[in-house]
PDB file of C-alpha atoms in Angstrom:
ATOM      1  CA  UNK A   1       2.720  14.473   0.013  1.00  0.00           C
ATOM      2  CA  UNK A   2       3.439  13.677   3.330  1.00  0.00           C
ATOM      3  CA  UNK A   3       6.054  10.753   2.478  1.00  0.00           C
ATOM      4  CA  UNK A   4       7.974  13.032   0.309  1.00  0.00           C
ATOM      5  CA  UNK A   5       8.334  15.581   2.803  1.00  0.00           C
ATOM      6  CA  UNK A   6       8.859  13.275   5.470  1.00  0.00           C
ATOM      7  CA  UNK A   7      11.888  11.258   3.494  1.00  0.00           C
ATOM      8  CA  UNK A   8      13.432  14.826   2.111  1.00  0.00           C
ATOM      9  CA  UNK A   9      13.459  16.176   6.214  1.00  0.00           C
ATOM     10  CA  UNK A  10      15.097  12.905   7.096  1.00  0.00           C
ATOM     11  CA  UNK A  11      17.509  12.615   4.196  1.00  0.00           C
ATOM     12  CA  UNK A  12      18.645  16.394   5.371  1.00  0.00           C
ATOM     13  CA  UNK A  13      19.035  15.538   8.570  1.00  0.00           C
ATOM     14  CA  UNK A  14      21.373  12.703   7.699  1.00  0.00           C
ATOM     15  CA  UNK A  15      23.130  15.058   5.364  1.00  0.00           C
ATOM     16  CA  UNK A  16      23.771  16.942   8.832  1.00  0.00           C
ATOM     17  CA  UNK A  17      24.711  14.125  10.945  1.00  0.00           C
ATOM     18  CA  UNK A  18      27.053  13.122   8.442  1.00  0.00           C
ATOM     19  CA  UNK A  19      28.781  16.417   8.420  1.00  0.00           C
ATOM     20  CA  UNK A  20      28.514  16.496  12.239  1.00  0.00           C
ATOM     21  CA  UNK A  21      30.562  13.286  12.062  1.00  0.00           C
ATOM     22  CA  UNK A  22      33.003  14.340   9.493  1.00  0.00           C
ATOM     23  CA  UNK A  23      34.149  17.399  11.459  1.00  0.00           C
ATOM     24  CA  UNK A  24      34.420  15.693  14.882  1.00  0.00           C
ATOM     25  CA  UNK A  25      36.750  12.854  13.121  1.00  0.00           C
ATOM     26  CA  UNK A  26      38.805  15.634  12.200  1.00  0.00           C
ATOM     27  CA  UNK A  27      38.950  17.209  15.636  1.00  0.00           C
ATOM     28  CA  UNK A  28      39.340  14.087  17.835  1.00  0.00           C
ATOM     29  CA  UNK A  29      42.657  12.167  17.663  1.00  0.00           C
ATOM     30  CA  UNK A  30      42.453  10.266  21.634  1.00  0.00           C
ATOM     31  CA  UNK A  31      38.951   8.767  21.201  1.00  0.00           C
ATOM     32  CA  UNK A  32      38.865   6.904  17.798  1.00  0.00           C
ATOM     33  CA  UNK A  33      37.369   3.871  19.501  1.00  0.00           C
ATOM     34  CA  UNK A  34      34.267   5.899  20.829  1.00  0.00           C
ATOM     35  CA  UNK A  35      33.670   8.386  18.511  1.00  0.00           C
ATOM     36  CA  UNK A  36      33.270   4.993  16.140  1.00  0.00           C
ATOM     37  CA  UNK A  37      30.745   3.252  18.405  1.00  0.00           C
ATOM     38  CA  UNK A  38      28.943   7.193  18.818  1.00  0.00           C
ATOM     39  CA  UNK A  39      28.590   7.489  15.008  1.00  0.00           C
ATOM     40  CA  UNK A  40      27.440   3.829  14.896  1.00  0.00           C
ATOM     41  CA  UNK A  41      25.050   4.409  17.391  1.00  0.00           C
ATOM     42  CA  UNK A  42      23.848   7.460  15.489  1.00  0.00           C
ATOM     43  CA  UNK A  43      23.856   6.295  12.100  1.00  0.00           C
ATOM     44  CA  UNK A  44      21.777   3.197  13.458  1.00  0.00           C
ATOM     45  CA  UNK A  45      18.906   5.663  14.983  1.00  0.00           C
ATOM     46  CA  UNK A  46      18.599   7.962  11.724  1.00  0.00           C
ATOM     47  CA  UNK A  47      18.298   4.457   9.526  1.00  0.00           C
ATOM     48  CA  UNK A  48      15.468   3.425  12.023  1.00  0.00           C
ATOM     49  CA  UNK A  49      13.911   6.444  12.324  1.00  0.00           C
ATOM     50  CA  UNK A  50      13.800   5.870   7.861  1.00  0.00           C
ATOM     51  CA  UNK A  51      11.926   2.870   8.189  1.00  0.00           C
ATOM     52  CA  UNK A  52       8.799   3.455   9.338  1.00  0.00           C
ATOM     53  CA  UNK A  53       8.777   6.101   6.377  1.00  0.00           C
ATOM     54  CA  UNK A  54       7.307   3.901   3.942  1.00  0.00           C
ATOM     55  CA  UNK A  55       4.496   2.318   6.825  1.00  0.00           C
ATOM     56  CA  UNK A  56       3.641   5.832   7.300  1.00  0.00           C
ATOM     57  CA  UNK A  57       3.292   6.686   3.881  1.00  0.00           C
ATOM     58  CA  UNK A  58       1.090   3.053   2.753  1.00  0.00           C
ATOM     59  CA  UNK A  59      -1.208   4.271   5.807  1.00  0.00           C
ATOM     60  CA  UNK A  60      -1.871   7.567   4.199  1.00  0.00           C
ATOM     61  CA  UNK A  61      -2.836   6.334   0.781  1.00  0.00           C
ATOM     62  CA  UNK A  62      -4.772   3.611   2.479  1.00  0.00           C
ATOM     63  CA  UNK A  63      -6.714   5.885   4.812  1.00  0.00           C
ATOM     64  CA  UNK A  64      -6.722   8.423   1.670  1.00  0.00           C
ATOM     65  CA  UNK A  65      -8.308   5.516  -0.386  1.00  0.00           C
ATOM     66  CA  UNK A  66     -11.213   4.686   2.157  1.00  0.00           C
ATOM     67  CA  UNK A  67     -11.926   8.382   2.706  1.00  0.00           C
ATOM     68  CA  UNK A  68     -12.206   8.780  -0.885  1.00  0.00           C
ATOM     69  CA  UNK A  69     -14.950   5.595  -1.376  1.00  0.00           C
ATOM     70  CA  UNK A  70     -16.912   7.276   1.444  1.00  0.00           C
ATOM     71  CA  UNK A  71     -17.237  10.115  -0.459  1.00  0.00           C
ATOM     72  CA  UNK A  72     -18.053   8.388  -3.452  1.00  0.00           C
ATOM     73  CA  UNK A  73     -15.134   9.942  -5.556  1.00  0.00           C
ATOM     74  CA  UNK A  74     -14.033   6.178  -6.566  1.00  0.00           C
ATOM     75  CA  UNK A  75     -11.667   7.518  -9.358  1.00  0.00           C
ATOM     76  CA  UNK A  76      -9.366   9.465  -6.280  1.00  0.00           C
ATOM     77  CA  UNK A  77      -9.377   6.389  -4.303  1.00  0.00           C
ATOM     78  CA  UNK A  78      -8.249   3.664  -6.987  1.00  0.00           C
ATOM     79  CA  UNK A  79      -5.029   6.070  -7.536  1.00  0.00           C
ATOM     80  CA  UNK A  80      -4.931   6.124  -3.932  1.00  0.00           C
ATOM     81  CA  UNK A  81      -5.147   1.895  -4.016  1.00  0.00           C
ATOM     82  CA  UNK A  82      -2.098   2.410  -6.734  1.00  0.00           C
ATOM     83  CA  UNK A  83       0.080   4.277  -4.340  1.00  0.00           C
ATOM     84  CA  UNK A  84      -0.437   1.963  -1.634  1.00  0.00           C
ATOM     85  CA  UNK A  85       0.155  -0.866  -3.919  1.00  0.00           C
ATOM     86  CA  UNK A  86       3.651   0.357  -4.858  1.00  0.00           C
ATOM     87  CA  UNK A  87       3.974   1.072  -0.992  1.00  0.00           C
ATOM     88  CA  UNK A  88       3.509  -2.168   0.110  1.00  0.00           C
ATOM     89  CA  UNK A  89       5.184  -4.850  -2.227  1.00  0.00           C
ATOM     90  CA  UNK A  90       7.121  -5.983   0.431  1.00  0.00           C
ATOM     91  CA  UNK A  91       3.922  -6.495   2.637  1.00  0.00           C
ATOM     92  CA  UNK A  92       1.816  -8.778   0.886  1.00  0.00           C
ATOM     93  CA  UNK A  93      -1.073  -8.992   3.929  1.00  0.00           C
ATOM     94  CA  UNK A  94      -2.179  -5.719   2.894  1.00  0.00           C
ATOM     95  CA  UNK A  95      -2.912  -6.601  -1.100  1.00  0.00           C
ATOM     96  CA  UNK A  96      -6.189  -8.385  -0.115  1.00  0.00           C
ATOM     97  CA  UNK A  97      -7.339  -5.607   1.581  1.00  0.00           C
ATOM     98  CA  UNK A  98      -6.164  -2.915  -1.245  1.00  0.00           C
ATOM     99  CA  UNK A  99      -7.835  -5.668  -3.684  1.00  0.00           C
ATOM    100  CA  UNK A 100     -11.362  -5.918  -2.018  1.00  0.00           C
ATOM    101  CA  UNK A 101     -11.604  -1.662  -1.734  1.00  0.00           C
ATOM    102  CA  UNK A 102     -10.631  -2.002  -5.382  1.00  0.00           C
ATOM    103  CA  UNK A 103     -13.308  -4.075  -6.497  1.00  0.00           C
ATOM    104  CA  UNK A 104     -15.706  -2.193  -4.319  1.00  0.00           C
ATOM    105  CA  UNK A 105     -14.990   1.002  -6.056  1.00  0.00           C
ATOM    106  CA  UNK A 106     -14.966  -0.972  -9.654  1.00  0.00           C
ATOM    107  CA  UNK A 107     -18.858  -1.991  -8.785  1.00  0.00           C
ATOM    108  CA  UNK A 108     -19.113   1.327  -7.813  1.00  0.00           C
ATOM    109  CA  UNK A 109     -18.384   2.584 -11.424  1.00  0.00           C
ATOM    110  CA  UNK A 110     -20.928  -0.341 -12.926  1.00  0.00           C
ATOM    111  CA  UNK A 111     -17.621  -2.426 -13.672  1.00  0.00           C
ATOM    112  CA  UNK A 112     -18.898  -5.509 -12.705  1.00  0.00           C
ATOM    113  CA  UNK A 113     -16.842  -7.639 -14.866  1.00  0.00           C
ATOM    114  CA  UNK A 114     -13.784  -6.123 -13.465  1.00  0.00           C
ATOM    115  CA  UNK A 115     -14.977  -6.230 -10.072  1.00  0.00           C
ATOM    116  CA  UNK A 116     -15.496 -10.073 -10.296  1.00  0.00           C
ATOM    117  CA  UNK A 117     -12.464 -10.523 -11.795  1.00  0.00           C
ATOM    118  CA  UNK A 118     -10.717  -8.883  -8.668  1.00  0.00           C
ATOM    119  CA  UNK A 119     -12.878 -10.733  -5.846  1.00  0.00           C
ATOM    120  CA  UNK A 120     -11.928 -14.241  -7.429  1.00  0.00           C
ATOM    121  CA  UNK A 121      -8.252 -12.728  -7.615  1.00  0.00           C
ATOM    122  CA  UNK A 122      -8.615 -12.141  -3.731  1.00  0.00           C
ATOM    123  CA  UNK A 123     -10.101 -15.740  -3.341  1.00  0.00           C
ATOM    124  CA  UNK A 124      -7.482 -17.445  -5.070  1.00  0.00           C
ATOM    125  CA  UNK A 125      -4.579 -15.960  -3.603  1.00  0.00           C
ATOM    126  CA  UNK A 126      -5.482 -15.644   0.050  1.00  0.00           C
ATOM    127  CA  UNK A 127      -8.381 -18.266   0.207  1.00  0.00           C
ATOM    128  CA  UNK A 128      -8.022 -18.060   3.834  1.00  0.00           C
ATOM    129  CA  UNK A 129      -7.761 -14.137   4.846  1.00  0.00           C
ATOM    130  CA  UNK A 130     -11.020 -12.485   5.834  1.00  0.00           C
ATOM    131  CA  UNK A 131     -11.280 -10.744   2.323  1.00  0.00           C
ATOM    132  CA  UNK A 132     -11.280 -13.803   0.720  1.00  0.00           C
ATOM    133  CA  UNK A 133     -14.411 -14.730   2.776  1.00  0.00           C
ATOM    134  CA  UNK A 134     -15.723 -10.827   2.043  1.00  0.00           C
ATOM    135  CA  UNK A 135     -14.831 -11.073  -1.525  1.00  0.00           C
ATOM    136  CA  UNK A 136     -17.256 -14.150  -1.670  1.00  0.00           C
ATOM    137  CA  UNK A 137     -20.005 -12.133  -0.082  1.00  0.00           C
ATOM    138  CA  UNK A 138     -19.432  -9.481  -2.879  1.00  0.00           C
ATOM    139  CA  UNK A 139     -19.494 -12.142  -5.998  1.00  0.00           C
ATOM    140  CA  UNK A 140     -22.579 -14.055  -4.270  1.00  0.00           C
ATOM    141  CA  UNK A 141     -24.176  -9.924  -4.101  1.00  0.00           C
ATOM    142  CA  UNK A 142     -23.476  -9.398  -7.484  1.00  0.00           C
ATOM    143  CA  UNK A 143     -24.838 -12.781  -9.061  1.00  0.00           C
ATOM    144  CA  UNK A 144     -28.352 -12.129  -7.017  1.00  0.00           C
ATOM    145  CA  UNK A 145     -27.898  -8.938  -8.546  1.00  0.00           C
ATOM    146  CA  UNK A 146     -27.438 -10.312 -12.131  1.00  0.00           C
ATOM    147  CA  UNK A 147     -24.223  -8.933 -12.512  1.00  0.00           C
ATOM    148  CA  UNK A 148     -22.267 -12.195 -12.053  1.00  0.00           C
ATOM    149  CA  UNK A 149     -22.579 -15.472 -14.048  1.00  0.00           C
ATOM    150  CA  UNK A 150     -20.543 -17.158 -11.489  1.00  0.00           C
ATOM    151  CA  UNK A 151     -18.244 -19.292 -12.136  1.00  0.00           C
ATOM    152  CA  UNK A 152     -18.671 -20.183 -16.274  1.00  0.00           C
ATOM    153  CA  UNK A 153     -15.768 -18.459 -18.495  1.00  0.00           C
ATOM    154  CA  UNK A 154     -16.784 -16.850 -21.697  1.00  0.00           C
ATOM    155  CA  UNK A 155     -17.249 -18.163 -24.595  1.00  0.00           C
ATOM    156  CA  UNK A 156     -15.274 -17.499 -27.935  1.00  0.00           C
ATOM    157  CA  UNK A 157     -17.467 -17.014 -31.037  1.00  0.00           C
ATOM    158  CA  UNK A 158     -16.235 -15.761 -34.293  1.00  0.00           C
ATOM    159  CA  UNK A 159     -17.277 -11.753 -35.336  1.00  0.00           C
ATOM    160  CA  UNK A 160     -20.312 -11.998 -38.192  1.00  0.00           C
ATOM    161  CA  UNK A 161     -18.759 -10.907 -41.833  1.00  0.00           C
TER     162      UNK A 161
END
């Protein structure tokens, strides 16, 4: 994918700049002091220019993912949701909105269970983000529809012998 190519390019070109580095330490011998604050300089840019690797890449699976539901090929776009999951651990904000395009695509397959399951997730962790308030829409959608008991758990009853 794009992230892998992107992060293999940039891990080359550090290969490069370190190399670049190596050989003018061993031609320089009068300007120790700048060539340090040069290579710190440089090193600094290619680690920047790294980090918005992983942005990029949790923007592709995200856009991936909604491209995906618009088509209606739900089972591309929750592997999509995956990758942008593992993208973005560090950024919780975006699991609400992963969470809610998840359950959309579980109703989707006629997994209304699941897809309750995952709006009241939504609700309960981020009661205050705007999927919290669009994941109530959804469960209030699906109880008019009959898919949702609301709020009652289920009940445990032993299996007939």
């Amino acid at each position: 994918s794009l992230f892998c190519c992107t992060t293999l390019k940039a891990i080359g070109k550090l290969s490069v700049i370190h190399l670049l580095l190596q050989k003018a330490a061993q031609q320089s011998i009068h300007c120790a002091v700048e060539d340090n604050t040069m290579r710190t300089l440089i090193m600094l840019f290619a680690l920047a220019s790294l980090a918005g690797c992983s942005r990029m890449a949790l923007d592709n699976h995200l856009n991936d993912a909604y491209r995906n539901y618009d088509q209606g090929n739900c089972e591309e776009a929750l592997l999509d949701l995956s990758r942008a999951e593992r993208t973005s651990r560090a950024r919780r904000y975006v699991q609400p909105e992963i969470s809610l395009l998840r359950g959309q695509c579980l109703e989707r397959q006629n997994l209304f269970v699941d897809a309750a399951q995952t709006y009241q997730f939504i609700i309960n962790q981020y009661p205050t983000s705007e999927y919290a308030y669009r994941a109530r829409a959804r469960l209030e959608t699906l109880r008019q529809l009959g898919h949702h008991g609301g709020t009652e758990p289920a009940k445990a009853s032993p299996a007939a012998l």
